[in-house]
Short mmCIF file of N, CA and C in Angstrom, two decimals:
data_model
loop_
_atom_site.label_atom_id
_atom_site.label_comp_id
_atom_site.label_asym_id
_atom_site.label_seq_id
_atom_site.Cartn_x
_atom_site.Cartn_y
_atom_site.Cartn_z
N MET A 8 0.85 -1.16 0.00
CA MET A 8 0.00 0.00 0.00
C MET A 8 0.90 1.23 0.00
N GLY A 9 0.37 2.30 -0.54
CA GLY A 9 1.05 3.58 -0.51
C GLY A 9 0.01 4.69 -0.40
N ARG A 10 0.49 5.89 -0.12
CA ARG A 10 -0.41 7.03 0.09
C ARG A 10 -0.64 7.77 -1.23
N VAL A 11 -1.90 8.04 -1.53
CA VAL A 11 -2.24 8.89 -2.66
C VAL A 11 -1.69 10.28 -2.33
N PRO A 12 -0.87 10.86 -3.22
CA PRO A 12 -0.23 12.15 -2.90
C PRO A 12 -1.23 13.21 -2.44
N GLU A 13 -0.80 13.95 -1.43
CA GLU A 13 -1.55 15.07 -0.85
C GLU A 13 -2.89 14.66 -0.25
N THR A 14 -2.99 13.39 0.18
CA THR A 14 -4.21 12.92 0.85
C THR A 14 -3.80 12.04 2.03
N GLU A 15 -4.79 11.52 2.72
CA GLU A 15 -4.56 10.52 3.76
C GLU A 15 -5.15 9.17 3.32
N HIS A 16 -5.29 8.98 2.01
CA HIS A 16 -5.85 7.75 1.46
C HIS A 16 -4.73 6.81 1.03
N TYR A 17 -4.89 5.54 1.33
CA TYR A 17 -3.90 4.53 1.01
C TYR A 17 -4.50 3.52 0.05
N ARG A 18 -3.73 3.22 -1.01
CA ARG A 18 -4.21 2.33 -2.05
C ARG A 18 -3.11 1.37 -2.49
N ASN A 19 -3.52 0.37 -3.25
CA ASN A 19 -2.62 -0.65 -3.78
C ASN A 19 -1.58 -0.01 -4.69
N ILE A 20 -0.31 -0.33 -4.48
CA ILE A 20 0.76 0.30 -5.27
C ILE A 20 0.75 -0.19 -6.72
N LYS A 21 0.13 -1.31 -6.99
CA LYS A 21 0.09 -1.83 -8.36
C LYS A 21 -1.05 -1.23 -9.17
N ARG A 22 -1.99 -0.57 -8.52
CA ARG A 22 -3.15 -0.02 -9.23
C ARG A 22 -3.19 1.51 -9.24
N HIS A 23 -2.40 2.13 -8.39
CA HIS A 23 -2.49 3.59 -8.25
C HIS A 23 -1.10 4.21 -8.16
N LYS A 24 -1.01 5.47 -8.54
CA LYS A 24 0.23 6.22 -8.33
C LYS A 24 0.21 6.70 -6.89
N VAL A 25 1.08 6.13 -6.09
CA VAL A 25 1.09 6.43 -4.66
C VAL A 25 2.51 6.67 -4.18
N GLU A 26 2.60 7.30 -3.03
CA GLU A 26 3.89 7.51 -2.38
C GLU A 26 4.20 6.29 -1.52
N THR A 27 5.46 5.87 -1.54
CA THR A 27 5.91 4.79 -0.67
C THR A 27 7.14 5.27 0.08
N TRP A 28 7.57 4.47 1.03
CA TRP A 28 8.73 4.81 1.85
C TRP A 28 9.74 3.68 1.78
N GLN A 29 11.00 4.04 1.77
CA GLN A 29 12.08 3.07 1.64
C GLN A 29 12.14 2.10 2.81
N HIS A 30 11.80 2.55 4.01
CA HIS A 30 11.96 1.73 5.21
C HIS A 30 10.64 1.23 5.78
N LEU A 31 9.54 1.43 5.04
CA LEU A 31 8.22 1.13 5.57
C LEU A 31 7.44 0.26 4.59
N LEU A 32 6.94 -0.87 5.07
CA LEU A 32 6.11 -1.76 4.27
C LEU A 32 4.70 -1.73 4.84
N LEU A 33 3.75 -1.26 4.04
CA LEU A 33 2.34 -1.22 4.43
C LEU A 33 1.61 -2.33 3.68
N VAL A 34 0.96 -3.22 4.42
CA VAL A 34 0.24 -4.33 3.81
C VAL A 34 -1.16 -4.39 4.40
N ARG A 35 -2.16 -4.28 3.52
CA ARG A 35 -3.55 -4.40 3.98
C ARG A 35 -3.97 -5.86 3.90
N ILE A 36 -4.51 -6.36 4.98
CA ILE A 36 -5.05 -7.72 5.03
C ILE A 36 -6.54 -7.61 4.73
N ASP A 37 -6.99 -8.25 3.66
CA ASP A 37 -8.37 -8.07 3.19
C ASP A 37 -9.32 -9.20 3.57
N GLU A 38 -9.03 -9.87 4.67
CA GLU A 38 -9.93 -10.92 5.14
C GLU A 38 -9.62 -11.22 6.60
N ASN A 39 -10.47 -12.00 7.22
CA ASN A 39 -10.17 -12.44 8.58
C ASN A 39 -8.89 -13.25 8.56
N ILE A 40 -8.19 -13.27 9.68
CA ILE A 40 -6.92 -13.99 9.75
C ILE A 40 -7.16 -15.25 10.57
N THR A 41 -6.96 -16.40 9.90
CA THR A 41 -7.25 -17.68 10.52
C THR A 41 -6.14 -18.69 10.24
N PHE A 42 -6.28 -19.85 10.84
CA PHE A 42 -5.33 -20.93 10.59
C PHE A 42 -5.25 -21.26 9.10
N ALA A 43 -6.32 -21.02 8.36
CA ALA A 43 -6.37 -21.38 6.95
C ALA A 43 -5.55 -20.45 6.05
N ASN A 44 -5.33 -19.21 6.48
CA ASN A 44 -4.60 -18.28 5.61
C ASN A 44 -3.36 -17.66 6.23
N ILE A 45 -3.07 -17.92 7.47
CA ILE A 45 -1.93 -17.25 8.12
C ILE A 45 -0.60 -17.64 7.48
N ASN A 46 -0.46 -18.87 7.02
CA ASN A 46 0.79 -19.26 6.37
C ASN A 46 1.00 -18.49 5.08
N TYR A 47 -0.07 -18.30 4.32
CA TYR A 47 0.01 -17.50 3.09
C TYR A 47 0.42 -16.06 3.42
N ILE A 48 -0.20 -15.48 4.42
CA ILE A 48 0.12 -14.10 4.81
C ILE A 48 1.58 -13.99 5.22
N GLU A 49 2.03 -14.92 6.05
CA GLU A 49 3.41 -14.89 6.51
C GLU A 49 4.39 -15.08 5.35
N ASP A 50 4.09 -16.02 4.45
CA ASP A 50 4.96 -16.23 3.28
C ASP A 50 5.02 -14.99 2.41
N TYR A 51 3.89 -14.34 2.23
CA TYR A 51 3.85 -13.11 1.43
C TYR A 51 4.72 -12.03 2.07
N LEU A 52 4.58 -11.85 3.36
CA LEU A 52 5.36 -10.83 4.07
C LEU A 52 6.86 -11.13 4.00
N LEU A 53 7.24 -12.38 4.21
CA LEU A 53 8.65 -12.74 4.15
C LEU A 53 9.22 -12.53 2.75
N ALA A 54 8.43 -12.83 1.72
CA ALA A 54 8.87 -12.60 0.34
C ALA A 54 9.07 -11.11 0.08
N GLU A 55 8.15 -10.29 0.56
CA GLU A 55 8.29 -8.83 0.40
C GLU A 55 9.53 -8.32 1.11
N LEU A 56 9.80 -8.84 2.28
CA LEU A 56 10.99 -8.41 3.03
C LEU A 56 12.28 -8.85 2.34
N ARG A 57 12.26 -10.00 1.70
CA ARG A 57 13.44 -10.42 0.93
C ARG A 57 13.67 -9.50 -0.26
N GLN A 58 12.59 -9.07 -0.91
CA GLN A 58 12.69 -8.19 -2.07
C GLN A 58 13.05 -6.76 -1.68
N GLN A 59 12.74 -6.38 -0.45
CA GLN A 59 12.97 -5.02 0.03
C GLN A 59 13.78 -5.06 1.33
N PRO A 60 15.07 -5.32 1.23
CA PRO A 60 15.88 -5.52 2.44
C PRO A 60 16.03 -4.28 3.32
N ASN A 61 15.69 -3.10 2.82
CA ASN A 61 15.82 -1.87 3.62
C ASN A 61 14.64 -1.63 4.55
N ILE A 62 13.62 -2.47 4.48
CA ILE A 62 12.44 -2.29 5.33
C ILE A 62 12.83 -2.42 6.80
N LYS A 63 12.40 -1.45 7.59
CA LYS A 63 12.62 -1.47 9.04
C LYS A 63 11.31 -1.66 9.82
N HIS A 64 10.21 -1.26 9.20
CA HIS A 64 8.91 -1.32 9.87
C HIS A 64 7.87 -1.95 8.95
N VAL A 65 7.14 -2.91 9.46
CA VAL A 65 6.03 -3.53 8.75
C VAL A 65 4.75 -3.10 9.45
N VAL A 66 3.80 -2.59 8.66
CA VAL A 66 2.50 -2.20 9.20
C VAL A 66 1.44 -3.06 8.53
N LEU A 67 0.73 -3.84 9.33
CA LEU A 67 -0.40 -4.61 8.84
C LEU A 67 -1.65 -3.78 9.04
N ILE A 68 -2.34 -3.49 7.95
CA ILE A 68 -3.55 -2.67 7.98
C ILE A 68 -4.73 -3.61 8.09
N PHE A 69 -5.46 -3.51 9.19
CA PHE A 69 -6.52 -4.46 9.51
C PHE A 69 -7.92 -3.93 9.22
N THR A 70 -8.09 -3.00 8.28
CA THR A 70 -9.42 -2.43 8.03
C THR A 70 -10.47 -3.49 7.69
N SER A 71 -10.06 -4.56 7.03
CA SER A 71 -11.01 -5.59 6.61
C SER A 71 -10.99 -6.83 7.51
N VAL A 72 -10.23 -6.77 8.58
CA VAL A 72 -10.12 -7.92 9.48
C VAL A 72 -11.16 -7.77 10.60
N SER A 73 -12.10 -8.71 10.63
CA SER A 73 -13.12 -8.70 11.68
C SER A 73 -12.87 -9.74 12.75
N ASP A 74 -11.97 -10.68 12.45
CA ASP A 74 -11.69 -11.74 13.41
C ASP A 74 -10.28 -12.28 13.19
N ILE A 75 -9.69 -12.74 14.26
CA ILE A 75 -8.39 -13.41 14.20
C ILE A 75 -8.48 -14.59 15.16
N ASP A 76 -8.12 -15.78 14.68
CA ASP A 76 -8.22 -16.93 15.58
C ASP A 76 -6.91 -17.14 16.33
N THR A 77 -6.92 -18.05 17.29
CA THR A 77 -5.75 -18.23 18.17
C THR A 77 -4.54 -18.77 17.42
N THR A 78 -4.75 -19.61 16.42
CA THR A 78 -3.63 -20.13 15.63
C THR A 78 -2.96 -18.99 14.87
N ALA A 79 -3.75 -18.13 14.28
CA ALA A 79 -3.21 -17.00 13.52
C ALA A 79 -2.52 -16.01 14.46
N LEU A 80 -3.09 -15.80 15.61
CA LEU A 80 -2.47 -14.89 16.57
C LEU A 80 -1.12 -15.42 17.04
N GLU A 81 -1.05 -16.70 17.28
CA GLU A 81 0.22 -17.31 17.67
C GLU A 81 1.26 -17.18 16.55
N ALA A 82 0.83 -17.36 15.31
CA ALA A 82 1.75 -17.21 14.17
C ALA A 82 2.22 -15.76 14.04
N LEU A 83 1.32 -14.81 14.29
CA LEU A 83 1.73 -13.39 14.26
C LEU A 83 2.73 -13.09 15.36
N GLU A 84 2.54 -13.69 16.51
CA GLU A 84 3.51 -13.51 17.60
C GLU A 84 4.88 -14.03 17.18
N ASN A 85 4.92 -15.20 16.55
CA ASN A 85 6.19 -15.75 16.08
C ASN A 85 6.81 -14.88 14.99
N PHE A 86 5.98 -14.38 14.08
CA PHE A 86 6.47 -13.49 13.03
C PHE A 86 7.05 -12.22 13.65
N ASN A 87 6.39 -11.71 14.66
CA ASN A 87 6.88 -10.53 15.36
C ASN A 87 8.27 -10.79 15.95
N HIS A 88 8.44 -11.94 16.58
CA HIS A 88 9.75 -12.29 17.16
C HIS A 88 10.82 -12.39 16.08
N THR A 89 10.46 -12.95 14.93
CA THR A 89 11.39 -13.04 13.81
C THR A 89 11.82 -11.65 13.35
N LEU A 90 10.84 -10.75 13.22
CA LEU A 90 11.16 -9.37 12.83
C LEU A 90 12.05 -8.69 13.86
N GLN A 91 11.70 -8.83 15.12
CA GLN A 91 12.49 -8.20 16.18
C GLN A 91 13.93 -8.70 16.17
N ALA A 92 14.12 -9.98 15.92
CA ALA A 92 15.46 -10.55 15.89
C ALA A 92 16.31 -9.97 14.77
N SER A 93 15.64 -9.46 13.72
CA SER A 93 16.37 -8.85 12.61
C SER A 93 16.34 -7.32 12.68
N GLY A 94 15.92 -6.78 13.82
CA GLY A 94 15.93 -5.33 14.01
C GLY A 94 14.77 -4.60 13.37
N LYS A 95 13.70 -5.31 13.08
CA LYS A 95 12.53 -4.69 12.45
C LYS A 95 11.36 -4.68 13.43
N THR A 96 10.37 -3.84 13.15
CA THR A 96 9.19 -3.81 14.01
C THR A 96 7.94 -4.23 13.24
N LEU A 97 7.03 -4.85 13.95
CA LEU A 97 5.70 -5.16 13.44
C LEU A 97 4.74 -4.17 14.08
N ASN A 98 3.86 -3.61 13.27
CA ASN A 98 2.88 -2.64 13.73
C ASN A 98 1.53 -3.00 13.14
N ILE A 99 0.48 -2.58 13.82
CA ILE A 99 -0.88 -2.83 13.37
C ILE A 99 -1.56 -1.47 13.22
N ALA A 100 -2.37 -1.32 12.16
CA ALA A 100 -3.14 -0.09 11.98
C ALA A 100 -4.59 -0.43 11.68
N GLU A 101 -5.49 0.38 12.19
CA GLU A 101 -6.91 0.35 11.88
C GLU A 101 -7.60 -0.96 12.27
N ALA A 102 -7.19 -1.52 13.39
CA ALA A 102 -7.84 -2.74 13.88
C ALA A 102 -9.21 -2.40 14.46
N LYS A 103 -10.19 -3.22 14.15
CA LYS A 103 -11.54 -3.04 14.68
C LYS A 103 -11.58 -3.44 16.16
N GLY A 104 -12.56 -2.92 16.87
CA GLY A 104 -12.70 -3.17 18.30
C GLY A 104 -12.62 -4.63 18.70
N PRO A 105 -13.41 -5.52 18.09
CA PRO A 105 -13.37 -6.93 18.50
C PRO A 105 -11.99 -7.57 18.28
N VAL A 106 -11.29 -7.16 17.24
CA VAL A 106 -9.94 -7.69 16.99
C VAL A 106 -8.98 -7.15 18.04
N LEU A 107 -9.08 -5.85 18.33
CA LEU A 107 -8.24 -5.26 19.38
C LEU A 107 -8.49 -5.95 20.72
N ASP A 108 -9.76 -6.24 21.01
CA ASP A 108 -10.09 -6.93 22.25
C ASP A 108 -9.36 -8.26 22.34
N LYS A 109 -9.36 -9.02 21.25
CA LYS A 109 -8.66 -10.31 21.25
C LYS A 109 -7.16 -10.12 21.44
N LEU A 110 -6.59 -9.13 20.77
CA LEU A 110 -5.15 -8.88 20.89
C LEU A 110 -4.79 -8.49 22.32
N GLN A 111 -5.66 -7.69 22.95
CA GLN A 111 -5.37 -7.19 24.29
C GLN A 111 -5.61 -8.24 25.37
N LYS A 112 -6.35 -9.30 25.07
CA LYS A 112 -6.57 -10.38 26.04
C LYS A 112 -5.36 -11.29 26.14
N THR A 113 -4.41 -11.12 25.22
CA THR A 113 -3.17 -11.90 25.25
C THR A 113 -2.04 -10.93 25.57
N ASP A 114 -0.82 -11.43 25.53
CA ASP A 114 0.32 -10.53 25.74
C ASP A 114 0.90 -10.05 24.40
N PHE A 115 0.13 -10.20 23.32
CA PHE A 115 0.59 -9.78 22.00
C PHE A 115 0.97 -8.30 21.96
N VAL A 116 0.11 -7.45 22.52
CA VAL A 116 0.37 -6.01 22.48
C VAL A 116 1.67 -5.68 23.20
N GLU A 117 1.90 -6.32 24.33
CA GLU A 117 3.14 -6.10 25.08
C GLU A 117 4.35 -6.62 24.29
N GLN A 118 4.19 -7.77 23.66
CA GLN A 118 5.28 -8.34 22.86
C GLN A 118 5.58 -7.52 21.61
N LEU A 119 4.61 -6.78 21.16
CA LEU A 119 4.76 -5.98 19.94
C LEU A 119 5.83 -4.90 20.09
N LYS A 120 6.02 -4.40 21.31
CA LYS A 120 6.94 -3.29 21.54
C LYS A 120 8.34 -3.65 21.08
N PRO A 121 9.03 -2.78 20.35
CA PRO A 121 8.74 -1.37 20.17
C PRO A 121 7.70 -1.07 19.09
N GLY A 122 7.16 -2.10 18.42
CA GLY A 122 6.07 -1.86 17.48
C GLY A 122 4.85 -1.34 18.21
N LYS A 123 3.91 -0.81 17.45
CA LYS A 123 2.74 -0.17 18.05
C LYS A 123 1.46 -0.56 17.33
N ILE A 124 0.36 -0.22 17.96
CA ILE A 124 -0.95 -0.30 17.32
C ILE A 124 -1.39 1.13 17.05
N PHE A 125 -1.64 1.43 15.78
CA PHE A 125 -2.03 2.77 15.37
C PHE A 125 -3.51 2.79 15.03
N PHE A 126 -4.16 3.89 15.38
CA PHE A 126 -5.58 4.05 15.08
C PHE A 126 -5.79 4.18 13.57
N ARG A 127 -4.92 4.96 12.91
CA ARG A 127 -5.03 5.19 11.47
C ARG A 127 -3.72 4.83 10.76
N THR A 128 -3.82 4.44 9.51
CA THR A 128 -2.64 4.17 8.70
C THR A 128 -1.81 5.44 8.57
N GLU A 129 -2.44 6.56 8.44
CA GLU A 129 -1.73 7.84 8.33
C GLU A 129 -0.85 8.09 9.55
N ASP A 130 -1.35 7.76 10.72
CA ASP A 130 -0.56 7.92 11.94
C ASP A 130 0.70 7.04 11.89
N ALA A 131 0.54 5.82 11.40
CA ALA A 131 1.68 4.90 11.29
C ALA A 131 2.68 5.44 10.28
N ALA A 132 2.21 5.92 9.14
CA ALA A 132 3.11 6.44 8.11
C ALA A 132 3.88 7.66 8.61
N LYS A 133 3.21 8.53 9.33
CA LYS A 133 3.88 9.72 9.87
C LYS A 133 4.93 9.33 10.92
N ALA A 134 4.59 8.37 11.76
CA ALA A 134 5.49 7.99 12.84
C ALA A 134 6.69 7.16 12.35
N LEU A 135 6.47 6.35 11.32
CA LEU A 135 7.48 5.38 10.91
C LEU A 135 8.13 5.66 9.56
N GLY A 136 7.47 6.50 8.74
CA GLY A 136 7.93 6.71 7.36
C GLY A 136 9.13 7.54 7.17
#
């Protein structure tokens, strides 16, 4: 994802002329995150990181995520640890209330640090870009 110039709108970089950042990877997840798709999501993210070795911050945009199951949450925790071990941060933006509730019932939010949960993608881009 990238920002449409002079706006706070974020769109697919393959479909729109958008601004991107050298050290920031924005990825919108367009479905619930479950045991059935978490491996695909993780493989996609790892492939993007291999193609863009300068990335320091990964932001998962959860606008379309209404649920996350425990298997997927555990995999995200492991992915976060992998990122941290390589000096990168995992961040979440635009998570819906029920998803945030699930994240906060575990120690995921605490483990995320120094990564953060951002209310808006724009906030994440300003803080990390």
